Amino acid sequence: MPVEWSSSPPELLIRLDRDARSPLRDQLEGAVRDAIRDGRLAPGERLPSSRALAAQLGVARGVVTECYAQLHAEGYLRSQRGAATWVADAGAASAEVVARPAPAVGPWQVDLRPGIPDLDSFPRVEWARCLRQVLREAPNAVLGYAGAEGVPELREVLAAYLSRVRSARAAPEHLVVTAGFAQGLQLVLQALAARGLTTLAVEDPGDRDSHALAADLGLRVLPVPVDRDGIDVEALASTSAGAVLVTPAHQSPTGVLLGAERRRELAQWARSRGATILEDDYDAEFRYDDQPVGALQGLAPDHVVLLGSVSKSLAPAVRLGWALCPPDLAPDVAGRRERADRGSPVLDQLALARLVRDGRYDRHLRRMRARYAARRRVLVDALHDHVPGVEVSGLAAGFHLVVTLPTARGEQEIVDAAAARSVGLHAMGRYRAADGDGTARLVLGFGNVRTSGVPDAVARIADLLR
Amino acid sequence: MPVEWSSSPPELLIRLDRDARSPLRDQLEGAVRDAIRDGRLAPGERLPSSRALAAQLGVARGVVTECYAQLHAEGYLRSQRGAATWVADAGAASAEVVARPAPAVGPWQVDLRPGIPDLDSFPRVEWARCLRQVLREAPNAVLGYAGAEGVPELREVLAAYLSRVRSARAAPEHLVVTAGFAQGLQLVLQALAARGLTTLAVEDPGDRDSHALAADLGLRVLPVPVDRDGIDVEALASTSAGAVLVTPAHQSPTGVLLGAERRRELAQWARSRGATILEDDYDAEFRYDDQPVGALQGLAPDHVVLLGSVSKSLAPAVRLGWALCPPDLAPDVAGRRERADRGSPVLDQLALARLVRDGRYDRHLRRMRARYAARRRVLVDALHDHVPGVEVSGLAAGFHLVVTLPTARGEQEIVDAAAARSVGLHAMGRYRAADGDGTARLVLGFGNVRTSGVPDAVARIADLLR
């Protein structure tokens, strides 16, 4: 359905594909953004009104206004209240935005390393609105030292959110606001170590950064194998570990879901041992094919610490997270937060509380789920197109997947060769405690790449994967 | 100069005293705020235009617009672009602001406990503007994981600021952004402990919270006496301490300035011992009578860590600070920040960078310096009026002072009796490592009380001080 811009505003072809998997808003946003970057839409050029463009394209007007608002927030467009919308000057403050080559975090042209969400989609408009409202309305008294456990407003909405969305058993008084997952894990491990914890079991393969953090605290770190149903609880039970760190919703990095039977066994292990389960709920918001699976915490609230953050759901730069603790552990974790840094910035906490309470957080998650699902489909298709016999797994949630190559190969050589072409990705070996079985596996993230660029990205490294 | 509001807007007497020590803007702001609180200005009532009121009162129009903007930010007023200004509805979101009894942080009616700045004066309008600009202009890439040492923009403006205002020798690469003083102190002490530090000397009297924090890290904490010229360097040199924590600009709590000779001796001690000086620069921005005194760091940049934050200059709730480190220590401190929590929220960092770069931070400090100076004068006068023979000291900077009572008394009894009247203050004993000399001393903060309420606050407890 090619459509031309009307009358005086610039000549430009916008092509929306109603059969495509990506939402119309995404397509429109991408088309306008690309046109500005390519120079097809020049600085100072006027855009059609949202009403006119919506009519032309045959889409709801909201699709256009949301697209304009997002591109305005990103600095591509400027506008005046009630007046027209223009392409922003490249020479103005937005120059850095317009001029920057790509939204990559590292020096990569295409960054397929897992762990970073779509930074282009951060809800700048909504976040700015929440901050503005907070700054207008919050009483002066909250500007002093707040309790390090977090402001009551945020703990209340988080408790309600985790109950509603994650089937957690959550009360505000058992929540401690953190500066993100890493800090939460650290505070909880310190509290457990003070109670005598010496050995932490972890998943193998698993997130080595967390393992290093535990080792830094003086804990013995014991890898336990992960199979198709998640961590091997029988193997875990044969160790002396007093706590285990797991990713039940979407194992990091294999992507498997911890099975129902395993969940019961794991909860039973914790109860019978008096052990603690640290549940890393890092990307549970994004589940595609099946019904969402509740948090393990709901099964054994007295033995599970549920650790989460907005680093995947909003952006790492926000630095807010939470630790939902067993009742007897919460005060100790809050006390450690107080001594560590006196708590998170209050205005940010209040802004997040408002974002969640107003339903804008949920709306953002729904939008991102659709966006990631579409991108995932494109990536899987491209992999199958370019690499016959490739096996793709770990797909049910999140924004990374595992590629198993058809022939035994050195993983690291592939990663290095891709890096030489400025494409970032991870070897499975990076997550393994011991040597692998000779099969070459790679972990590919698709959070922070543009959907339209995915086929090209795969084509760039396809010969390395065959 | 009593003036009546004109015509239809509400009848109200505004009294500005040009001979008073407090700025006209403060007087006007206080008068309008009090009128709204008292109910003399009712919700929904219209205020005169800034132009009309300025003409009436014979003040610059900017005085009125700034007053209106601040009260708008605090929720007392509402307005429409280019239209009139009204008193906000008590029933609306601002109800909590209007209804709250006092800006105290604790359960105090009058909070004279030191350490909290004027929370009513937080520059909400400017902070909101900076955040808005950052959200509009920052490239998407900054929304990922930034370096834990802090974003380059902030480290650059802080280095320039500390060089300009504190005569520090500051390069961006030696600065680590922190979540405030407590975190900075902790990271630095951990880094020093890893290099073999076992004993930290501290000031006596001094800030016991910091001492507890050092003890928590396993360090031996050694109190060294403070006299009229600051810490006794000879006594320090007789210890085995490998580092010392000092407050050279305005000793906490005595308020004395570390003398020039002592500064040289202290720097020499650090050089000859290979020791480290931790300089807590907590309220150096507010110096009244003398020329500002530069940071000790400028004398011995290879041996001093300069620790600061915006907790006193803006508000504790912002949770941003810095550690300016000797070159060989900076990477270690940044690495510890990375492991602790992955760094401060990026948008807040960029907003602070903008506030400083645009000169708005300096302007706020100038405004607050005048405000605190006026309040200090009122407090000193009230103390002399109500307590004959009282000695007041530690006045040259900051927003607390020390009251030495004319007769020997139990400090804690006075504090308890004042608490029973809902007035918060601190006993000097709270800061001392050993018993005092029998003289009764109190520490009174005047950061977070209303200037107009100070005489009454002193009158409330005057009989306890005689």
mmCIF file of N, CA, C and O in Angstrom, chain B residues 107-185:
data_model
loop_
_atom_site.group_PDB
_atom_site.id
_atom_site.type_symbol
_atom_site.label_atom_id
_atom_site.label_comp_id
_atom_site.label_asym_id
_atom_site.label_seq_id
_atom_site.Cartn_x
_atom_site.Cartn_y
_atom_site.Cartn_z
ATOM 1 N N PRO B 107 9.046 13.564 62.973
ATOM 2 C CA PRO B 107 7.772 13.912 63.595
ATOM 3 C C PRO B 107 7.871 15.222 64.375
ATOM 4 O O PRO B 107 7.145 15.421 65.326
ATOM 5 N N TRP B 108 8.799 16.090 63.992
ATOM 6 C CA TRP B 108 9.017 17.312 64.746
ATOM 7 C C TRP B 108 8.132 18.428 64.252
ATOM 8 O O TRP B 108 7.881 18.551 63.066
ATOM 9 N N GLN B 109 7.700 19.281 65.200
ATOM 10 C CA GLN B 109 7.056 20.524 64.770
ATOM 11 C C GLN B 109 8.113 21.532 64.342
ATOM 12 O O GLN B 109 7.903 22.291 63.400
ATOM 13 N N VAL B 110 9.216 21.576 65.050
ATOM 14 C CA VAL B 110 10.347 22.404 64.635
ATOM 15 C C VAL B 110 11.574 21.517 64.636
ATOM 16 O O VAL B 110 11.947 20.960 65.674
ATOM 17 N N ASP B 111 12.196 21.367 63.478
ATOM 18 C CA ASP B 111 13.325 20.446 63.386
ATOM 19 C C ASP B 111 14.628 21.228 63.290
ATOM 20 O O ASP B 111 14.983 21.745 62.244
ATOM 21 N N LEU B 112 15.323 21.327 64.418
ATOM 22 C CA LEU B 112 16.614 22.012 64.437
ATOM 23 C C LEU B 112 17.761 21.006 64.443
ATOM 24 O O LEU B 112 18.890 21.356 64.784
ATOM 25 N N ARG B 113 17.471 19.758 64.074
ATOM 26 C CA ARG B 113 18.558 18.800 63.968
ATOM 27 C C ARG B 113 19.373 19.144 62.724
ATOM 28 O O ARG B 113 18.795 19.469 61.679
ATOM 29 N N PRO B 114 20.700 19.109 62.834
ATOM 30 C CA PRO B 114 21.518 19.520 61.689
ATOM 31 C C PRO B 114 21.474 18.499 60.557
ATOM 32 O O PRO B 114 21.076 17.354 60.748
ATOM 33 N N GLY B 115 21.887 18.920 59.367
ATOM 34 C CA GLY B 115 22.124 17.989 58.274
ATOM 35 C C GLY B 115 21.166 18.049 57.108
ATOM 36 O O GLY B 115 21.453 17.519 56.044
ATOM 37 N N ILE B 116 19.993 18.662 57.302
ATOM 38 C CA ILE B 116 19.024 18.715 56.200
ATOM 39 C C ILE B 116 18.958 20.147 55.659
ATOM 40 O O ILE B 116 18.778 21.087 56.427
ATOM 41 N N PRO B 117 19.100 20.303 54.352
ATOM 42 C CA PRO B 117 19.008 21.652 53.778
ATOM 43 C C PRO B 117 17.545 22.076 53.671
ATOM 44 O O PRO B 117 16.644 21.327 54.018
ATOM 45 N N ASP B 118 17.345 23.282 53.169
ATOM 46 C CA ASP B 118 15.995 23.829 53.037
ATOM 47 C C ASP B 118 15.249 23.112 51.910
ATOM 48 O O ASP B 118 15.427 23.418 50.736
ATOM 49 N N LEU B 119 14.411 22.156 52.285
ATOM 50 C CA LEU B 119 13.721 21.354 51.271
ATOM 51 C C LEU B 119 12.662 22.170 50.526
ATOM 52 O O LEU B 119 12.308 21.856 49.400
ATOM 53 N N ASP B 120 12.172 23.241 51.170
ATOM 54 C CA ASP B 120 11.211 24.106 50.485
ATOM 55 C C ASP B 120 11.843 24.818 49.292
ATOM 56 O O ASP B 120 11.138 25.301 48.412
ATOM 57 N N SER B 121 13.167 24.929 49.318
ATOM 58 C CA SER B 121 13.846 25.731 48.289
ATOM 59 C C SER B 121 14.432 24.901 47.171
ATOM 60 O O SER B 121 15.150 25.424 46.324
ATOM 61 N N PHE B 122 14.174 23.602 47.167
ATOM 62 C CA PHE B 122 14.688 22.784 46.065
ATOM 63 C C PHE B 122 14.231 23.406 44.743
ATOM 64 O O PHE B 122 13.051 23.722 44.573
ATOM 65 N N PRO B 123 15.150 23.588 43.800
ATOM 66 C CA PRO B 123 14.780 24.288 42.563
ATOM 67 C C PRO B 123 14.001 23.390 41.614
ATOM 68 O O PRO B 123 14.515 22.925 40.594
ATOM 69 N N ARG B 124 12.762 23.158 41.966
ATOM 70 C CA ARG B 124 11.943 22.214 41.199
ATOM 71 C C ARG B 124 11.795 22.638 39.739
ATOM 72 O O ARG B 124 11.815 21.812 38.836
ATOM 73 N N VAL B 125 11.605 23.927 39.551
ATOM 74 C CA VAL B 125 11.374 24.413 38.183
ATOM 75 C C VAL B 125 12.607 24.149 37.322
ATOM 76 O O VAL B 125 12.519 23.597 36.223
ATOM 77 N N GLU B 126 13.772 24.500 37.845
ATOM 78 C CA GLU B 126 15.003 24.324 37.079
ATOM 79 C C GLU B 126 15.318 22.840 36.883
ATOM 80 O O GLU B 126 15.774 22.433 35.817
ATOM 81 N N TRP B 127 15.119 22.043 37.916
ATOM 82 C CA TRP B 127 15.421 20.609 37.808
ATOM 83 C C TRP B 127 14.498 19.953 36.777
ATOM 84 O O TRP B 127 14.933 19.152 35.950
ATOM 85 N N ALA B 128 13.223 20.324 36.812
ATOM 86 C CA ALA B 128 12.285 19.774 35.835
ATOM 87 C C ALA B 128 12.694 20.175 34.424
ATOM 88 O O ALA B 128 12.640 19.368 33.487
ATOM 89 N N ARG B 129 13.140 21.417 34.271
ATOM 90 C CA ARG B 129 13.541 21.878 32.946
ATOM 91 C C ARG B 129 14.745 21.078 32.435
ATOM 92 O O ARG B 129 14.789 20.648 31.285
ATOM 93 N N CYS B 130 15.723 20.856 33.318
ATOM 94 C CA CYS B 130 16.911 20.100 32.907
ATOM 95 C C CYS B 130 16.540 18.668 32.519
ATOM 96 O O CYS B 130 17.013 18.144 31.504
ATOM 97 N N LEU B 131 15.701 18.032 33.310
ATOM 98 C CA LEU B 131 15.284 16.664 32.990
ATOM 99 C C LEU B 131 14.551 16.616 31.658
ATOM 100 O O LEU B 131 14.752 15.715 30.847
ATOM 101 N N ARG B 132 13.704 17.601 31.442
ATOM 102 C CA ARG B 132 12.941 17.634 30.201
ATOM 103 C C ARG B 132 13.875 17.770 29.004
ATOM 104 O O ARG B 132 13.748 17.066 28.008
ATOM 105 N N GLN B 133 14.844 18.664 29.117
ATOM 106 C CA GLN B 133 15.783 18.855 28.014
ATOM 107 C C GLN B 133 16.602 17.603 27.767
ATOM 108 O O GLN B 133 16.845 17.210 26.631
ATOM 109 N N VAL B 134 17.033 16.960 28.844
ATOM 110 C CA VAL B 134 17.808 15.733 28.702
ATOM 111 C C VAL B 134 16.977 14.661 28.004
ATOM 112 O O VAL B 134 17.450 13.990 27.087
ATOM 113 N N LEU B 135 15.730 14.516 28.427
ATOM 114 C CA LEU B 135 14.881 13.485 27.821
ATOM 115 C C LEU B 135 14.587 13.795 26.361
ATOM 116 O O LEU B 135 14.317 12.902 25.570
ATOM 117 N N ARG B 136 14.630 15.065 25.999
ATOM 118 C CA ARG B 136 14.368 15.420 24.614
ATOM 119 C C ARG B 136 15.603 15.198 23.751
ATOM 120 O O ARG B 136 15.499 14.842 22.595
ATOM 121 N N GLU B 137 16.779 15.413 24.318
ATOM 122 C CA GLU B 137 17.959 15.525 23.477
ATOM 123 C C GLU B 137 18.965 14.381 23.581
ATOM 124 O O GLU B 137 19.751 14.179 22.661
ATOM 125 N N ALA B 138 18.970 13.666 24.667
ATOM 126 C CA ALA B 138 20.011 12.654 24.844
ATOM 127 C C ALA B 138 19.869 11.554 23.792
ATOM 128 O O ALA B 138 18.759 11.107 23.505
ATOM 129 N N PRO B 139 20.983 11.127 23.219
ATOM 130 C CA PRO B 139 20.901 10.038 22.235
ATOM 131 C C PRO B 139 20.459 8.738 22.901
ATOM 132 O O PRO B 139 20.702 8.522 24.089
ATOM 133 N N ASN B 140 19.811 7.880 22.134
ATOM 134 C CA ASN B 140 19.302 6.625 22.692
ATOM 135 C C ASN B 140 20.394 5.784 23.338
ATOM 136 O O ASN B 140 20.143 5.059 24.292
ATOM 137 N N ALA B 141 21.593 5.873 22.782
ATOM 138 C CA ALA B 141 22.659 4.979 23.253
ATOM 139 C C ALA B 141 22.959 5.177 24.744
ATOM 140 O O ALA B 141 23.387 4.241 25.413
ATOM 141 N N VAL B 142 22.726 6.368 25.288
ATOM 142 C CA VAL B 142 23.045 6.584 26.703
ATOM 143 C C VAL B 142 22.066 5.871 27.623
ATOM 144 O O VAL B 142 22.274 5.817 28.830
ATOM 145 N N LEU B 143 20.992 5.303 27.072
ATOM 146 C CA LEU B 143 20.009 4.630 27.913
ATOM 147 C C LEU B 143 20.417 3.205 28.289
ATOM 148 O O LEU B 143 19.725 2.532 29.031
ATOM 149 N N GLY B 144 21.547 2.736 27.758
ATOM 150 C CA GLY B 144 22.052 1.418 28.118
ATOM 151 C C GLY B 144 22.850 1.477 29.416
ATOM 152 O O GLY B 144 22.600 2.322 30.277
ATOM 153 N N TYR B 145 23.784 0.555 29.573
ATOM 154 C CA TYR B 145 24.649 0.585 30.738
ATOM 155 C C TYR B 145 25.769 1.585 30.486
ATOM 156 O O TYR B 145 26.554 1.416 29.553
ATOM 157 N N ALA B 146 25.815 2.635 31.285
ATOM 158 C CA ALA B 146 26.900 3.604 31.160
ATOM 159 C C ALA B 146 28.075 3.106 31.981
ATOM 160 O O ALA B 146 27.952 2.166 32.755
ATOM 161 N N GLY B 147 29.223 3.734 31.837
ATOM 162 C CA GLY B 147 30.339 3.416 32.711
ATOM 163 C C GLY B 147 29.962 3.775 34.134
ATOM 164 O O GLY B 147 29.340 4.811 34.380
ATOM 165 N N ALA B 148 30.325 2.900 35.093
ATOM 166 C CA ALA B 148 29.928 3.130 36.483
ATOM 167 C C ALA B 148 30.619 4.359 37.063
ATOM 168 O O ALA B 148 30.180 4.902 38.070
ATOM 169 N N GLU B 149 31.701 4.812 36.428
ATOM 170 C CA GLU B 149 32.401 6.002 36.922
ATOM 171 C C GLU B 149 31.586 7.267 36.689
ATOM 172 O O GLU B 149 31.906 8.321 37.211
ATOM 173 N N GLY B 150 30.531 7.168 35.891
ATOM 174 C CA GLY B 150 29.686 8.330 35.616
ATOM 175 C C GLY B 150 29.782 8.758 34.173
ATOM 176 O O GLY B 150 30.746 8.446 33.491
ATOM 177 N N VAL B 151 28.761 9.484 33.702
ATOM 178 C CA VAL B 151 28.760 9.893 32.293
ATOM 179 C C VAL B 151 29.809 11.000 32.095
ATOM 180 O O VAL B 151 30.040 11.807 32.991
ATOM 181 N N PRO B 152 30.441 11.019 30.934
ATOM 182 C CA PRO B 152 31.499 12.017 30.690
ATOM 183 C C PRO B 152 31.017 13.458 30.884
ATOM 184 O O PRO B 152 31.749 14.286 31.445
ATOM 185 N N GLU B 153 29.791 13.743 30.461
ATOM 186 C CA GLU B 153 29.283 15.112 30.580
ATOM 187 C C GLU B 153 29.339 15.598 32.032
ATOM 188 O O GLU B 153 29.757 16.723 32.308
ATOM 189 N N LEU B 154 28.906 14.747 32.962
ATOM 190 C CA LEU B 154 28.859 15.165 34.359
ATOM 191 C C LEU B 154 30.266 15.267 34.941
ATOM 192 O O LEU B 154 30.585 16.204 35.677
ATOM 193 N N ARG B 155 31.109 14.290 34.602
ATOM 194 C CA ARG B 155 32.465 14.335 35.157
ATOM 195 C C ARG B 155 33.204 15.569 34.658
ATOM 196 O O ARG B 155 33.982 16.180 35.392
ATOM 197 N N GLU B 156 32.932 15.978 33.426
ATOM 198 C CA GLU B 156 33.585 17.182 32.912
ATOM 199 C C GLU B 156 33.121 18.444 33.628
ATOM 200 O O GLU B 156 33.941 19.259 34.053
ATOM 201 N N VAL B 157 31.806 18.609 33.793
ATOM 202 C CA VAL B 157 31.361 19.845 34.443
ATOM 203 C C VAL B 157 31.722 19.842 35.927
ATOM 204 O O VAL B 157 32.032 20.888 36.488
ATOM 205 N N LEU B 158 31.728 18.662 36.551
ATOM 206 C CA LEU B 158 32.111 18.614 37.969
ATOM 207 C C LEU B 158 33.588 18.953 38.138
ATOM 208 O O LEU B 158 33.965 19.668 39.068
ATOM 209 N N ALA B 159 34.417 18.443 37.245
ATOM 210 C CA ALA B 159 35.850 18.757 37.325
ATOM 211 C C ALA B 159 36.057 20.257 37.175
ATOM 212 O O ALA B 159 36.811 20.883 37.943
ATOM 213 N N ALA B 160 35.363 20.860 36.223
ATOM 214 C CA ALA B 160 35.494 22.307 36.015
ATOM 215 C C ALA B 160 34.962 23.062 37.231
ATOM 216 O O ALA B 160 35.572 24.025 37.705
ATOM 217 N N TYR B 161 33.836 22.590 37.769
ATOM 218 C CA TYR B 161 33.232 23.251 38.919
ATOM 219 C C TYR B 161 34.158 23.184 40.146
ATOM 220 O O TYR B 161 34.390 24.184 40.821
ATOM 221 N N LEU B 162 34.679 22.003 40.419
ATOM 222 C CA LEU B 162 35.522 21.836 41.607
ATOM 223 C C LEU B 162 36.823 22.628 41.463
ATOM 224 O O LEU B 162 37.360 23.132 42.451
ATOM 225 N N SER B 163 37.326 22.747 40.235
ATOM 226 C CA SER B 163 38.524 23.560 40.012
ATOM 227 C C SER B 163 38.200 25.030 40.263
ATOM 228 O O SER B 163 38.933 25.735 40.958
ATOM 229 N N ARG B 164 37.104 25.472 39.732
ATOM 230 C CA ARG B 164 36.727 26.883 39.778
ATOM 231 C C ARG B 164 36.314 27.309 41.177
ATOM 232 O O ARG B 164 36.769 28.323 41.701
ATOM 233 N N VAL B 165 35.453 26.510 41.821
ATOM 234 C CA VAL B 165 34.828 26.944 43.070
ATOM 235 C C VAL B 165 35.588 26.460 44.298
ATOM 236 O O VAL B 165 35.623 27.122 45.312
ATOM 237 N N ARG B 166 36.222 25.286 44.206
ATOM 238 C CA ARG B 166 36.869 24.715 45.372
ATOM 239 C C ARG B 166 38.381 24.669 45.229
ATOM 240 O O ARG B 166 39.064 24.047 46.036
ATOM 241 N N SER B 167 38.923 25.323 44.186
ATOM 242 C CA SER B 167 40.368 25.314 43.948
ATOM 243 C C SER B 167 40.952 23.908 43.990
ATOM 244 O O SER B 167 42.071 23.703 44.444
ATOM 245 N N ALA B 168 40.154 22.948 43.552
ATOM 246 C CA ALA B 168 40.662 21.572 43.518
ATOM 247 C C ALA B 168 41.488 21.377 42.252
ATOM 248 O O ALA B 168 41.386 22.145 41.303
ATOM 249 N N ARG B 169 42.343 20.355 42.283
ATOM 250 C CA ARG B 169 43.016 19.979 41.039
ATOM 251 C C ARG B 169 42.251 18.787 40.499
ATOM 252 O O ARG B 169 42.431 17.654 40.957
ATOM 253 N N ALA B 170 41.375 19.086 39.561
ATOM 254 C CA ALA B 170 40.391 18.075 39.169
ATOM 255 C C ALA B 170 40.434 17.806 37.677
ATOM 256 O O ALA B 170 40.319 18.720 36.874
ATOM 257 N N ALA B 171 40.616 16.549 37.320
ATOM 258 C CA ALA B 171 40.487 16.114 35.930
ATOM 259 C C ALA B 171 39.331 15.119 35.884
ATOM 260 O O ALA B 171 39.147 14.338 36.817
ATOM 261 N N PRO B 172 38.541 15.168 34.809
ATOM 262 C CA PRO B 172 37.369 14.278 34.731
ATOM 263 C C PRO B 172 37.727 12.819 34.976
ATOM 264 O O PRO B 172 36.955 12.083 35.594
ATOM 265 N N GLU B 173 38.892 12.382 34.509
ATOM 266 C CA GLU B 173 39.235 10.956 34.612
ATOM 267 C C GLU B 173 39.562 10.526 36.038
ATOM 268 O O GLU B 173 39.693 9.330 36.298
ATOM 269 N N HIS B 174 39.687 11.473 36.946
ATOM 270 C CA HIS B 174 39.934 11.106 38.343
ATOM 271 C C HIS B 174 38.675 11.230 39.203
ATOM 272 O O HIS B 174 38.728 11.036 40.409
ATOM 273 N N LEU B 175 37.577 11.555 38.557
ATOM 274 C CA LEU B 175 36.307 11.691 39.268
ATOM 275 C C LEU B 175 35.473 10.428 39.109
ATOM 276 O O LEU B 175 35.355 9.892 38.010
ATOM 277 N N VAL B 176 34.888 9.978 40.193
ATOM 278 C CA VAL B 176 33.915 8.896 40.133
ATOM 279 C C VAL B 176 32.601 9.448 40.680
ATOM 280 O O VAL B 176 32.565 9.995 41.790
ATOM 281 N N VAL B 177 31.544 9.348 39.885
ATOM 282 C CA VAL B 177 30.234 9.785 40.357
ATOM 283 C C VAL B 177 29.728 8.762 41.376
ATOM 284 O O VAL B 177 29.872 7.553 41.175
ATOM 285 N N THR B 178 29.157 9.242 42.465
ATOM 286 C CA THR B 178 28.663 8.348 43.515
ATOM 287 C C THR B 178 27.181 8.612 43.773
ATOM 288 O O THR B 178 26.624 9.580 43.267
ATOM 289 N N ALA B 179 26.593 7.758 44.598
ATOM 290 C CA ALA B 179 25.204 7.953 45.012
ATOM 291 C C ALA B 179 25.131 8.803 46.274
ATOM 292 O O ALA B 179 24.150 8.762 46.995
ATOM 293 N N GLY B 180 26.170 9.585 46.536
ATOM 294 C CA GLY B 180 26.189 10.435 47.716
ATOM 295 C C GLY B 180 27.441 10.192 48.538
ATOM 296 O O GLY B 180 28.247 9.301 48.238
ATOM 297 N N PHE B 181 27.601 10.980 49.600
ATOM 298 C CA PHE B 181 28.809 10.911 50.408
ATOM 299 C C PHE B 181 29.046 9.524 50.996
ATOM 300 O O PHE B 181 30.148 8.985 50.939
ATOM 301 N N ALA B 182 27.992 8.924 51.574
ATOM 302 C CA ALA B 182 28.176 7.648 52.283
ATOM 303 C C ALA B 182 28.709 6.576 51.335
ATOM 304 O O ALA B 182 29.626 5.823 51.682
ATOM 305 N N GLN B 183 28.146 6.499 50.126
ATOM 306 C CA GLN B 183 28.651 5.499 49.192
ATOM 307 C C GLN B 183 30.083 5.799 48.776
ATOM 308 O O GLN B 183 30.917 4.900 48.680
ATOM 309 N N GLY B 184 30.371 7.085 48.528
ATOM 310 C CA GLY B 184 31.725 7.459 48.127
ATOM 311 C C GLY B 184 32.738 7.063 49.190
ATOM 312 O O GLY B 184 33.783 6.461 48.899
ATOM 313 N N LEU B 185 32.424 7.390 50.448
ATOM 314 C CA LEU B 185 33.327 7.051 51.546
ATOM 315 C C LEU B 185 33.563 5.548 51.591
ATOM 316 O O LEU B 185 34.697 5.069 51.744
#
